[in-house]
Short mmCIF file of C-alpha atoms in Angstrom, two decimals:
data_model
loop_
_atom_site.label_atom_id
_atom_site.label_comp_id
_atom_site.label_asym_id
_atom_site.label_seq_id
_atom_site.Cartn_x
_atom_site.Cartn_y
_atom_site.Cartn_z
CA MET A 2 20.17 8.93 -17.87
CA GLY A 3 20.39 9.27 -13.97
CA GLU A 4 21.88 7.00 -11.48
CA ILE A 5 20.17 3.65 -11.12
CA SER A 6 18.29 3.69 -7.92
CA ASN A 7 15.20 2.27 -6.03
CA SER A 8 14.66 6.06 -5.13
CA GLN A 9 14.02 8.89 -7.67
CA LYS A 10 12.78 12.43 -7.15
CA TYR A 11 10.08 13.58 -9.84
CA GLY A 12 9.81 17.11 -9.33
CA VAL A 13 6.51 17.44 -7.56
CA PRO A 14 5.29 16.68 -4.12
CA LEU A 15 3.79 13.27 -4.16
CA TYR A 16 0.27 12.47 -2.39
CA GLY A 17 -0.80 9.42 -4.13
CA ALA A 18 0.58 6.06 -5.35
CA GLY A 19 -0.09 2.61 -6.60
CA TRP A 20 1.30 -0.14 -8.88
CA VAL A 21 -0.30 -0.41 -12.55
CA PRO A 22 -1.81 -3.91 -12.78
CA PRO A 23 -0.40 -6.16 -15.75
CA SER A 24 -3.93 -6.29 -17.08
CA ALA A 25 -3.81 -2.65 -17.78
CA ILE A 26 -1.24 -3.33 -20.48
CA ARG A 27 -2.71 -6.27 -21.92
CA SER A 28 -6.09 -4.32 -22.12
CA ILE A 29 -4.48 -1.46 -24.06
CA PHE A 30 -2.88 -3.75 -26.73
CA SER A 31 -6.17 -6.02 -26.91
CA LYS A 32 -8.03 -2.86 -27.78
CA GLU A 33 -5.52 -1.74 -30.43
CA ASP A 34 -5.57 -4.98 -31.93
CA ALA A 35 -9.44 -4.92 -32.10
CA ASP A 36 -9.28 -1.43 -33.63
CA SER A 37 -6.55 -2.73 -36.02
CA GLY A 38 -7.92 -6.11 -36.93
CA ASP A 39 -4.43 -7.50 -36.03
CA ASP A 40 -4.85 -10.04 -33.43
CA SER A 41 -1.12 -11.14 -33.72
CA LYS A 42 0.52 -8.11 -32.14
CA ALA A 43 1.91 -8.75 -28.80
CA PRO A 44 2.94 -5.92 -26.02
CA PRO A 45 6.68 -4.95 -26.81
CA PRO A 46 9.18 -5.73 -24.22
CA ALA A 47 9.17 -2.43 -22.75
CA ALA A 48 5.42 -2.59 -21.96
CA GLU A 49 5.88 -5.79 -20.05
CA GLU A 50 8.01 -4.14 -17.56
CA ASN A 51 6.25 -2.95 -14.42
CA HIS A 52 4.85 0.37 -13.84
CA VAL A 53 3.98 2.45 -10.95
CA VAL A 54 1.43 5.44 -11.01
CA LEU A 55 2.07 8.72 -8.76
CA ALA A 56 0.00 11.88 -8.18
CA GLY A 57 0.87 15.23 -6.79
CA GLY A 58 1.65 18.88 -7.28
CA GLY A 59 1.84 22.24 -6.13
CA GLY A 60 -2.05 22.85 -5.81
CA GLU A 61 -3.39 26.14 -7.04
CA GLY A 62 -1.63 29.54 -7.37
CA SER A 63 1.60 30.66 -8.66
CA SER A 64 3.96 28.22 -6.92
CA GLY A 65 5.44 27.04 -10.47
CA ILE A 66 5.02 23.42 -9.28
CA PRO A 67 2.88 21.62 -11.75
CA ASN A 68 -0.10 19.29 -10.89
CA ALA A 69 0.14 15.91 -12.57
CA LEU A 70 -0.30 12.22 -12.79
CA LEU A 71 3.00 10.44 -13.32
CA VAL A 72 3.84 6.99 -14.74
CA ALA A 73 7.15 5.35 -13.96
CA LYS A 74 9.04 2.39 -14.86
CA PHE A 75 10.25 -0.02 -12.18
CA ASP A 76 12.78 -2.92 -12.98
CA PHE A 77 12.61 -5.97 -10.75
CA GLU A 78 15.88 -7.26 -11.83
CA ALA A 79 17.88 -4.04 -11.36
CA ASN A 80 15.49 -2.85 -8.18
CA SER A 81 15.47 0.45 -9.91
CA LEU A 82 13.01 3.01 -10.72
CA SER A 83 13.30 4.97 -14.27
CA ASP A 84 14.94 8.51 -13.44
CA ARG A 85 12.31 10.04 -15.21
CA PRO A 86 8.44 9.49 -15.59
CA VAL A 87 7.67 7.53 -18.90
CA ALA A 88 4.57 9.64 -18.93
CA ARG A 89 3.19 12.87 -17.47
CA LEU A 90 -0.62 13.96 -17.61
CA SER A 91 -1.24 17.55 -16.15
CA THR A 92 -4.29 18.25 -14.01
CA GLY A 93 -4.27 21.94 -14.56
CA GLU A 94 -4.96 24.16 -11.45
CA ASP A 95 -6.38 20.73 -9.74
CA LEU A 96 -4.03 18.95 -7.07
CA PRO A 97 -4.70 15.25 -7.42
CA TYR A 98 -4.74 14.33 -3.86
CA ARG A 99 -5.63 10.59 -3.61
CA ILE A 100 -5.83 7.63 -6.24
CA ALA A 101 -7.28 4.27 -6.66
CA VAL A 102 -5.89 2.09 -9.27
CA HIS A 103 -8.71 -0.26 -10.70
CA PRO A 104 -7.61 -3.82 -10.30
CA GLY A 105 -8.92 -5.16 -13.75
CA GLY A 106 -6.83 -2.25 -15.54
CA GLU A 107 -9.86 0.19 -16.35
CA GLY A 108 -7.87 3.15 -15.23
CA VAL A 109 -7.13 5.42 -12.36
CA ILE A 110 -9.61 7.22 -10.03
CA CYS A 111 -8.41 10.41 -8.99
CA SER A 112 -9.28 12.82 -6.13
CA LEU A 113 -9.27 16.50 -6.93
CA PRO A 114 -10.45 19.34 -4.88
CA LYS A 115 -13.95 19.40 -5.77
CA SER A 116 -14.62 16.13 -7.96
CA CYS A 117 -13.12 12.86 -8.96
CA ARG A 118 -12.00 12.10 -12.33
CA LEU A 119 -11.37 8.81 -14.31
CA TYR A 120 -8.07 8.58 -16.23
CA GLU A 121 -7.50 5.67 -18.57
CA TRP A 122 -4.68 3.56 -19.86
CA ALA A 123 -3.05 4.11 -23.27
CA ALA A 124 -0.04 3.41 -25.43
CA VAL A 125 2.22 5.79 -26.98
CA GLU A 126 3.98 4.53 -29.83
CA LYS A 127 7.71 5.94 -30.48
CA ALA A 128 10.55 4.85 -33.02
CA ASP A 129 12.02 2.32 -31.37
CA ASP A 130 9.52 1.61 -28.17
CA SER A 131 5.99 1.87 -26.73
CA THR A 132 5.21 3.21 -23.38
CA LEU A 133 2.45 3.20 -21.07
CA ASP A 134 0.57 6.29 -20.78
CA LEU A 135 -2.54 8.25 -19.35
CA ARG A 136 -5.43 10.00 -20.44
CA SER A 137 -8.52 11.67 -19.30
CA SER A 138 -11.36 9.62 -19.97
CA GLU A 139 -14.50 10.89 -21.63
CA ARG A 140 -16.52 9.50 -19.14
CA ALA A 141 -17.82 11.69 -16.61
CA LEU A 142 -18.63 10.38 -12.91
CA GLU A 143 -21.56 12.37 -12.55
CA HIS A 144 -22.33 11.21 -9.13
CA LEU A 145 -18.78 12.54 -8.01
CA GLU A 146 -18.96 15.83 -9.54
CA ASP A 147 -18.77 18.91 -7.21
CA VAL A 148 -18.83 16.72 -4.12
CA GLY A 149 -16.06 18.32 -2.46
CA GLN A 150 -12.59 16.97 -1.47
CA GLN A 151 -12.46 13.15 -1.19
CA LEU A 152 -9.75 11.95 1.18
CA SER A 153 -9.96 8.43 0.47
CA LEU A 154 -10.80 5.92 -2.43
CA ALA A 155 -10.73 2.26 -2.82
CA PHE A 156 -12.01 -0.49 -5.19
CA ASN A 157 -13.00 -3.67 -3.74
CA ASN A 158 -10.61 -6.74 -5.03
CA GLU A 159 -12.82 -7.55 -7.74
CA GLY A 160 -13.07 -4.10 -9.08
CA THR A 161 -16.95 -4.15 -9.12
CA LEU A 162 -17.22 -1.68 -6.27
CA LEU A 163 -15.88 1.78 -5.54
CA ALA A 164 -15.75 3.47 -2.34
CA THR A 165 -15.45 7.23 -1.46
CA GLY A 166 -14.91 9.07 1.87
CA GLY A 167 -15.17 12.74 2.10
CA GLU A 168 -13.81 15.69 3.96
CA ASP A 169 -17.53 16.61 4.89
CA GLY A 170 -18.11 13.11 6.19
CA LYS A 171 -20.09 11.67 3.34
CA LEU A 172 -19.39 7.83 2.73
CA ARG A 173 -20.62 6.43 -0.49
CA ILE A 174 -20.33 3.17 -2.45
CA PHE A 175 -21.04 2.57 -6.11
CA GLN A 176 -21.16 -0.36 -8.45
CA TRP A 177 -18.52 -0.34 -11.01
CA PRO A 178 -18.76 0.49 -14.07
CA ALA A 179 -22.30 1.44 -13.65
CA MET A 180 -21.70 4.10 -10.92
CA GLU A 181 -25.17 2.98 -9.28
CA LEU A 182 -25.21 4.38 -5.61
CA THR A 183 -25.47 1.44 -3.10
CA LEU A 184 -24.60 3.16 0.19
CA ASN A 185 -24.85 6.90 0.75
CA GLU A 186 -24.28 7.66 4.57
CA ALA A 187 -24.13 11.59 5.00
CA ASN A 188 -22.66 11.48 8.43
CA ALA A 189 -20.46 8.60 8.54
CA HIS A 190 -17.91 10.71 10.60
CA ALA A 191 -17.19 14.22 10.66
CA SER A 192 -14.41 13.53 8.19
CA VAL A 193 -13.72 10.44 6.54
CA LYS A 194 -10.01 9.68 7.02
CA ASP A 195 -9.53 6.18 5.69
CA LEU A 196 -11.59 3.46 4.12
CA HIS A 197 -11.13 -0.20 2.99
CA PHE A 198 -12.93 -3.38 1.67
CA SER A 199 -12.57 -6.77 3.09
CA PRO A 200 -10.85 -9.35 1.09
CA ASP A 201 -14.16 -10.94 0.37
CA GLY A 202 -15.92 -7.65 -0.51
CA LYS A 203 -18.56 -8.01 1.92
CA LEU A 204 -17.57 -5.47 4.52
CA LEU A 205 -16.08 -2.15 4.27
CA VAL A 206 -14.23 -0.21 7.24
CA SER A 207 -14.19 3.43 7.87
CA VAL A 208 -12.16 5.75 10.17
CA GLY A 209 -12.51 9.24 11.23
CA SER A 210 -13.67 11.39 14.21
CA GLY A 211 -15.49 9.07 16.84
CA PRO A 212 -15.49 5.34 16.34
CA ALA A 213 -14.48 3.09 13.52
CA ARG A 214 -17.34 1.98 11.57
CA VAL A 215 -17.80 -1.24 9.81
CA TRP A 216 -20.57 -1.42 7.11
CA ASP A 217 -22.07 -4.63 5.55
CA VAL A 218 -21.96 -3.83 1.76
CA THR A 219 -24.76 -6.05 0.88
CA ASN A 220 -27.31 -4.76 3.04
CA SER A 221 -25.72 -1.21 2.96
CA ILE A 222 -26.12 -0.80 6.94
CA ALA A 223 -23.35 -0.29 9.55
CA ILE A 224 -23.05 -3.46 11.58
CA ALA A 225 -20.30 -2.32 14.02
CA ALA A 226 -18.81 0.67 15.86
CA LEU A 227 -15.50 -0.07 17.27
CA GLN A 228 -14.95 2.10 20.16
CA LYS A 229 -11.60 3.95 20.74
CA GLU A 230 -9.99 4.46 24.34
CA ASN A 231 -9.84 8.17 25.82
CA ASP A 232 -6.52 9.09 24.48
CA GLU A 233 -6.81 7.53 21.02
CA GLN A 234 -7.38 8.76 17.60
CA PHE A 235 -8.03 6.39 14.78
CA CYS A 236 -6.20 7.09 11.55
CA PHE A 237 -6.04 4.15 9.26
CA CYS A 238 -7.84 1.01 8.71
CA LYS A 239 -7.01 -2.32 6.76
CA PHE A 240 -9.01 -5.56 6.28
CA SER A 241 -6.46 -8.58 5.83
CA PRO A 242 -6.43 -12.56 5.54
CA GLY A 243 -5.93 -14.16 8.91
CA ARG A 244 -3.47 -16.87 9.51
CA ASP A 245 -6.45 -19.25 10.30
CA GLY A 246 -8.39 -18.43 7.10
CA ASN A 247 -10.43 -15.90 8.96
CA GLN A 248 -10.48 -12.09 8.04
CA VAL A 249 -8.91 -9.55 10.68
CA LEU A 250 -9.08 -5.72 10.80
CA TYR A 251 -6.20 -3.56 11.71
CA ILE A 252 -6.53 0.06 12.78
CA ILE A 253 -3.51 2.64 13.49
CA ALA A 254 -4.40 4.70 16.33
CA MET A 255 -2.22 7.68 17.76
CA LYS A 256 -1.80 8.03 21.50
CA ASP A 257 0.07 10.07 23.70
CA ARG A 258 3.01 7.69 23.84
CA GLY A 259 3.34 6.93 19.75
CA ALA A 260 1.30 4.79 17.27
CA CYS A 261 -0.16 1.45 17.91
CA ILE A 262 -1.61 -1.41 15.69
CA LEU A 263 -4.86 -2.54 16.89
CA LYS A 264 -6.11 -5.91 15.89
CA TRP A 265 -9.74 -6.82 15.55
CA ASN A 266 -11.68 -9.80 15.52
CA THR A 267 -14.20 -9.72 12.39
CA THR A 268 -16.80 -12.24 13.90
CA THR A 269 -17.14 -10.87 17.51
CA TRP A 270 -15.77 -7.30 16.85
CA ARG A 271 -13.38 -7.51 19.94
CA LYS A 272 -10.01 -6.24 20.19
CA MET A 273 -7.36 -8.84 20.15
CA SER A 274 -4.40 -7.19 20.52
CA SER A 275 -2.69 -3.63 20.62
CA LYS A 276 0.99 -3.31 19.99
CA ARG A 277 2.93 0.17 20.18
CA ILE A 278 5.20 0.48 17.20
CA VAL A 279 6.72 3.98 16.63
CA ARG A 280 7.05 7.18 18.71
CA ASP A 281 6.30 9.45 15.67
CA ALA A 282 3.08 9.99 14.11
CA VAL A 283 2.26 7.50 11.29
CA SER A 284 1.35 9.18 7.87
CA ALA A 285 0.71 5.98 5.90
CA PHE A 286 -0.30 2.63 6.16
CA ASP A 287 -0.73 -0.73 4.20
CA VAL A 288 -0.98 -4.57 4.51
CA SER A 289 0.33 -6.92 2.02
CA ILE A 290 -2.15 -8.86 -0.17
CA ASP A 291 -1.26 -12.14 1.61
CA GLY A 292 -1.90 -10.71 5.08
CA LYS A 293 1.75 -11.39 6.45
CA LEU A 294 3.18 -8.00 6.32
CA LEU A 295 2.24 -4.50 7.77
CA ALA A 296 3.79 -1.27 6.68
CA VAL A 297 3.93 2.11 8.08
CA GLY A 298 5.53 5.35 7.21
CA THR A 299 5.71 8.31 9.23
CA ILE A 300 5.98 12.21 9.39
CA GLU A 301 9.89 11.74 9.68
CA GLY A 302 10.05 9.77 6.45
CA ASN A 303 11.00 6.41 8.10
CA ILE A 304 9.30 3.18 6.98
CA TRP A 305 8.71 0.27 9.14
CA VAL A 306 7.58 -3.24 8.06
CA LEU A 307 6.49 -5.81 10.51
CA SER A 308 5.20 -9.75 10.68
CA SER A 309 1.61 -9.55 11.22
CA ASN A 310 1.97 -12.74 12.90
CA SER A 311 4.33 -11.62 15.73
CA MET A 312 4.14 -7.98 15.49
CA SER A 313 8.11 -8.28 15.37
CA VAL A 314 9.71 -5.41 13.17
CA GLN A 315 11.36 -7.01 10.20
CA THR A 316 12.48 -4.21 8.10
CA VAL A 317 13.34 -0.40 9.07
CA VAL A 318 14.21 2.29 6.22
CA LYS A 319 15.38 5.21 8.22
CA LYS A 320 15.10 8.32 6.25
CA ALA A 321 13.35 6.72 3.51
CA HIS A 322 12.38 9.99 2.53
CA LEU A 323 13.27 13.44 3.71
CA GLY A 324 9.57 14.57 3.94
CA LEU A 325 6.51 12.68 5.63
CA VAL A 326 5.52 9.56 3.73
CA THR A 327 2.32 10.24 2.24
CA ALA A 328 1.33 6.74 0.65
CA LEU A 329 2.65 3.24 0.70
CA ARG A 330 1.36 0.12 -1.47
CA PHE A 331 2.64 -3.32 -1.29
CA SER A 332 3.33 -5.34 -4.84
CA LYS A 333 0.69 -8.05 -5.37
CA ASP A 334 3.64 -10.53 -4.55
CA SER A 335 4.43 -8.68 -1.25
CA ARG A 336 7.92 -8.40 -2.01
CA TYR A 337 8.36 -4.87 -2.74
CA LEU A 338 6.67 -1.76 -1.20
CA LEU A 339 6.03 1.36 -3.10
CA SER A 340 6.40 4.59 -1.19
CA ALA A 341 5.69 8.42 -1.99
CA SER A 342 6.62 11.36 -0.13
CA MET A 343 5.80 15.13 -0.12
CA ASP A 344 9.73 15.56 -0.76
CA SER A 345 8.75 14.65 -4.41
CA SER A 346 10.37 11.30 -4.21
CA ALA A 347 9.02 7.53 -4.85
CA ARG A 348 10.91 4.59 -3.63
CA VAL A 349 10.66 0.88 -3.80
CA THR A 350 11.83 -1.09 -0.93
CA GLN A 351 12.55 -4.67 -1.62
CA ILE A 352 11.14 -6.96 1.50
CA LYS A 353 13.70 -9.82 2.63
CA ASP A 354 12.27 -13.22 3.40
CA GLU A 355 12.08 -13.18 7.12
CA GLU A 356 12.17 -16.95 7.52
CA LYS A 357 14.90 -17.51 5.03
CA ASN A 358 16.96 -14.88 6.81
CA GLY A 359 16.55 -16.16 10.21
CA LEU A 360 17.47 -19.86 9.19
CA ARG A 361 20.59 -18.88 7.31
CA LEU A 362 21.44 -16.80 10.62
CA TRP A 363 21.08 -19.97 12.69
CA ILE A 364 23.00 -21.94 10.66
CA ILE A 365 26.15 -19.45 10.64
CA LEU A 366 25.82 -19.28 14.43
CA LEU A 367 25.64 -23.44 14.38
CA MET A 368 28.80 -23.35 12.23
CA ILE A 369 30.54 -20.87 14.41
CA LEU A 370 29.57 -22.94 17.56
CA LEU A 371 30.75 -26.20 16.22
CA ALA A 372 34.20 -25.04 15.01
CA ILE A 373 34.67 -23.39 18.66
CA ALA A 374 33.44 -26.76 19.94
CA ALA A 375 36.06 -28.64 17.54
CA TYR A 376 38.80 -26.25 18.56
CA PHE A 377 38.55 -26.97 22.23
CA VAL A 378 37.86 -30.65 21.97
CA LYS A 379 41.09 -30.88 19.82
CA ASN A 380 42.98 -28.88 22.60
CA LYS A 381 41.03 -30.71 25.47
CA GLU A 382 40.22 -27.35 26.81
CA LEU A 383 36.41 -27.73 26.62
CA LEU A 384 34.81 -27.51 30.12
CA PRO A 385 31.84 -29.88 30.94
CA GLN A 386 29.30 -26.99 31.02
CA GLN A 387 30.43 -25.96 27.61
CA LEU A 388 30.22 -29.71 26.16
CA ASP A 389 26.66 -30.00 27.46
CA PHE A 390 25.70 -26.65 25.94
CA VAL A 391 27.09 -27.85 22.55
CA LYS A 392 25.39 -31.34 22.65
CA ARG A 393 22.11 -29.22 22.97
CA LEU A 394 22.12 -27.71 19.72
#
C-alpha cells in the first residue's frame, strides 16, 4: 500500500473526472438482489465508501500509455484517495476525453474521438470484499455514433436530459434514456467549448467562438446571445443558484491581462459584474451545487476557490498538480473539490468553512487585544486613545 494522501498518480494523463453518486451503488445491489431473489442483501462496508471516476490515456499510437476509465475510492474521514484504482476499464485505441456521470446512477457517458459510449456500473465480488466496477454497456447510443469529437457533455440535475457539444460546432439535446433528439443546432458555435444546464433544467448555456448562447430547453430555441468585449474569449460557463433565490450565470473570459469571472442576470441577460481572478489561463471551472463557491484550475496546475458572494479568494492550492488542471468537480455537499490533471494525478481538496474560520480568527484577535488591555490597565500605562479603541471592540 502507498502513502495515504489526498493526491495520487494513476499512470495515465487525465482529462475527465466526476464523483460517483451513491445511487449507483444502491442500484447495483438492488439489481443483484432482484436477479438472485434475495432482498436482504445490503451493500458491504467497502461499497458504502465514496468513489470517483476518472478518464484519460495516451491516445492512439505506440506511446505505451493505455486509454482507460478508472474508479478510485476516497475516504472522507482520512481525506485520502486510494493509491491504486479499484477498477480499470480499457477503451482500446480510443482516448476518453470528457465524461458525464448520470446523477441517478445509470452510468457514465464518455466522449471518444469519433463517438460517445455508455458505461454502466457493476460490482466485482472478491473473497473478502466487493468493489465498484465499470463495464461497457450493450446499449448503443446511435445518435452519437460517428459524430466526431464531443468537447462537452452534461446531464441536467434530474438526469432526464443529455446535452453534447461538438468540435464541429454542433449542439444537441436528447431526452434520457430514450435518446430522442429535442434540439439539433448545426452551427451553435464554430466549436462548442463548454455547456451547462440551469438548476431548474429549463435553460442551457453554451460557449465557443462568438457570443455565449442561452437556449430555452422546452421550446428548443436560442433566447439570448451574450456578447463579449473585443479582447475577451469565453472559455467556460456554469449556471448557479443565486443568493436571492434566482438563478445566475457565470462565464470565464480570458483577456490580455488574465482571466475574469463574468456574472450575468438570467432575467434581463445583463452583465452584473466582472472580476479579474488570475493571470494564468484557466483550464477548468466549476460551481458548487449550493452556488456558494466557485473553483478555477489553471494551466500552471494551481487551484483557486472563491466565494460567489464577495468574489474573494477563500482557498488557494499552488501547484496542486504539476501539469495543467483538466477537470474540477465539487462534491454534492460542496465540502470537497475533485481535480484531475494531465500529469496523471487526481486530487481531492477539502474546502474549509469560511465563516467559521473568520469567526475563529476574530475571537483570537479579540482575546489578544483584551489581554493587552488588561496588562496596560494593571500597569496603568494605557493611553486614553488606546482605552477608547478597546471599548469599541
